[in-house]
């Protein structure tokens, strides 16, 4: 099996190259890159129903020479393979380049979003497992009962409601602008964060993140819960469970010691990818709650053609994903003795 | 038990996130608390402009080693021009102090005022932090002294001299000198800076510092705009700082810090909280505070721009009192939603403020290089099928008016331009003339067997509200309109390469028409030029040449009116509609000049510069907020101070001195 995992690790290299080549090529060939963004910024009025903001110096035309200058500035005067080679060389030296927009190193730009991602990701991850597994077990045991029905209705409602829409509604209801003032109106932390005591920081953080985390997770309950429930029910119907009951073991022991252990195998396999949660985020929820997180960063990087940042996130994300998949396989092999990779 | 787990994990995650620190963890103490409270109300101040000297303490600070005729101590300005007759811009009753909090939808990409990624936000900061040699009075559009107290224009109109006010200082303590003007000019011309404004300044030879206070510059060609560009468009930066950097380095190193300026506000490095907010702080040592130009202006101790990424959230924050004003850009919101309890009780006021700020020109640009759009009859038909009256009525609650001019709301507008009402019969007749006579099996209009299929590209999904009606109206006469939503960048790229049929486009229009780059024939076939429709017209080329060389304003007005007529009758665009006002809601604690804004100014420049916290109103508001049943007076929504002013005065539309 060691040989198998070594092979898997070696395969990361061509996969990674493949991903980056494809994405790099896309960034090169889509119409409208950083050069056009620059030109647009320089001469268009805002759009929108009432014409947008006029003013500034939008009317000045750009001579061809200036446009060439901008191309050169972004390196777009060189052929795509040269730019890719340069970029890859830098990445191999752990240099993700500088953001086109912020002019700061990409790593610094991404790094500042980690606290938000980790908060969203960790709470989402643990709360998910903590709520969904017991809930799934209960639902499996009481399959067909009123509890099963109502809880199914609830998790599927959560699955169907877009998190950002729920967020908008919750902010209007509980943000204090229109109805009750229970939660702050968006933001990740209060302005006076640096001056709070440790306990003050914890309560403030919970106060600020309660609604965003709720919205971030609301769609995630259904899959895990139903997966647990179905997997457990399938196991409960197996011969070994019948045998366990037949030999007179108590119900609790049969379910939790025998059936549940086997039902968790499909859930455990997802654990390896938990390392990706350092990049967790959701553009829409971050936008609705005015949080400067990873989702918003990635989305605006693509929209504003900040390719170094978009590619930087891609590099980190795809490496984490590739490694995570292997970790999942390892965990799978560990928890399920039947699995042997060749 | 489960609850306990849930809670403790939440705490764990909070702790972890806290421990990770990072940029977002280093926020500052709210800064409103450090701003001074507004002083007592000032009711008994003179409203007479003559009570406020244009140059208080004229000679103060003048270097005694510089002789009077070189602009130094004792300079009297004989043989020089200046303006000491202008009206007050701000309201002398204004009180200094307080904070003004506005929102912006995204954090600015840079705090630079030059180079890549500079937007209207940076322009706003520029007007608060930096100054130009000469100002423009927003009512009369006359030149007024700013950094330069006096100026001279040679008889052949090609050489300008400026005498710098010896009192002027930068925020780092350096006096403003002629060398700073030279350095600022060189800086803007530095290719590494990528500053498009350099287009203006290629018209000049390098300026020369004649003395500490006198600078001279010569224009290479004769254009009436030259003086305005040099005197009013070039922000002056301290040479002592410019010496330490260059264009390319500035672009990289000054992204989130600012070079000191001589203006009334300063942005310190700590005031730029990345991703969250930018604060401009009023300088207590601003050299020009007592100049008539600045009386009643620049009142807030702090102007804070807060990032709110979602408009709905911004509205909630405004209602809660976390923001001081809220521009209402959507008619439906204004008509249907701005009647909530705070508005009814008068604690929030709403105003529709009319002024003479030039209209931006939104429309569908038609690519006339592509057949059949090279046929004016087809372009005209597309105009006659554009049912603006209906969109305005159904979608925009009759808030807007159809736009029929490329210079709307100004003296340059040609009132005889065609009005293009919705007229499908006329459109069909025109299309028939153009050869679209037959129909195919699906009822589509065809010419030589080819159906008429039009594609429109647009960058904003909101436009689909009226685009789908247009699509429907076109289908009724047998034209297929395909809608293609693209990003702004893609749009610029497609339009730049001329790969489009119709493009939803908006031109920002300057205070003084500058149509040179948009309509010249020689640019029609140049990719990425501003002549996006491919417009070629000999008479227009002539008009543009004459316009640039014409120093008589009245003649220039006539030239632009003729140009406007030619453009409108050539149907290069399907013009949309115009909002001749800005709709604004604000908390009822602010004083403002009588017209709310200046005659020609934009709200985002004028409000932070001219409004103030009125202590009496603020007290009244606080009392009303404590007692839910109390009401404050609700003011009339429409503010037509400037339209009425225009009726009573005949005002210039450009600097009249040149």
Short mmCIF file of C-alpha atoms in Angstrom, two decimals, chain B residues 113 128 151 376 447 544:
data_model
loop_
_atom_site.label_atom_id
_atom_site.label_comp_id
_atom_site.label_asym_id
_atom_site.label_seq_id
_atom_site.Cartn_x
_atom_site.Cartn_y
_atom_site.Cartn_z
CA UNK B 113 -4.59 60.00 -7.19
CA UNK B 128 -10.17 67.30 -0.24
CA UNK B 151 -1.92 84.75 -12.93
CA UNK B 376 -29.00 55.46 -41.20
CA UNK B 447 -33.25 41.49 -46.79
CA UNK B 544 -13.90 70.20 -33.57
#
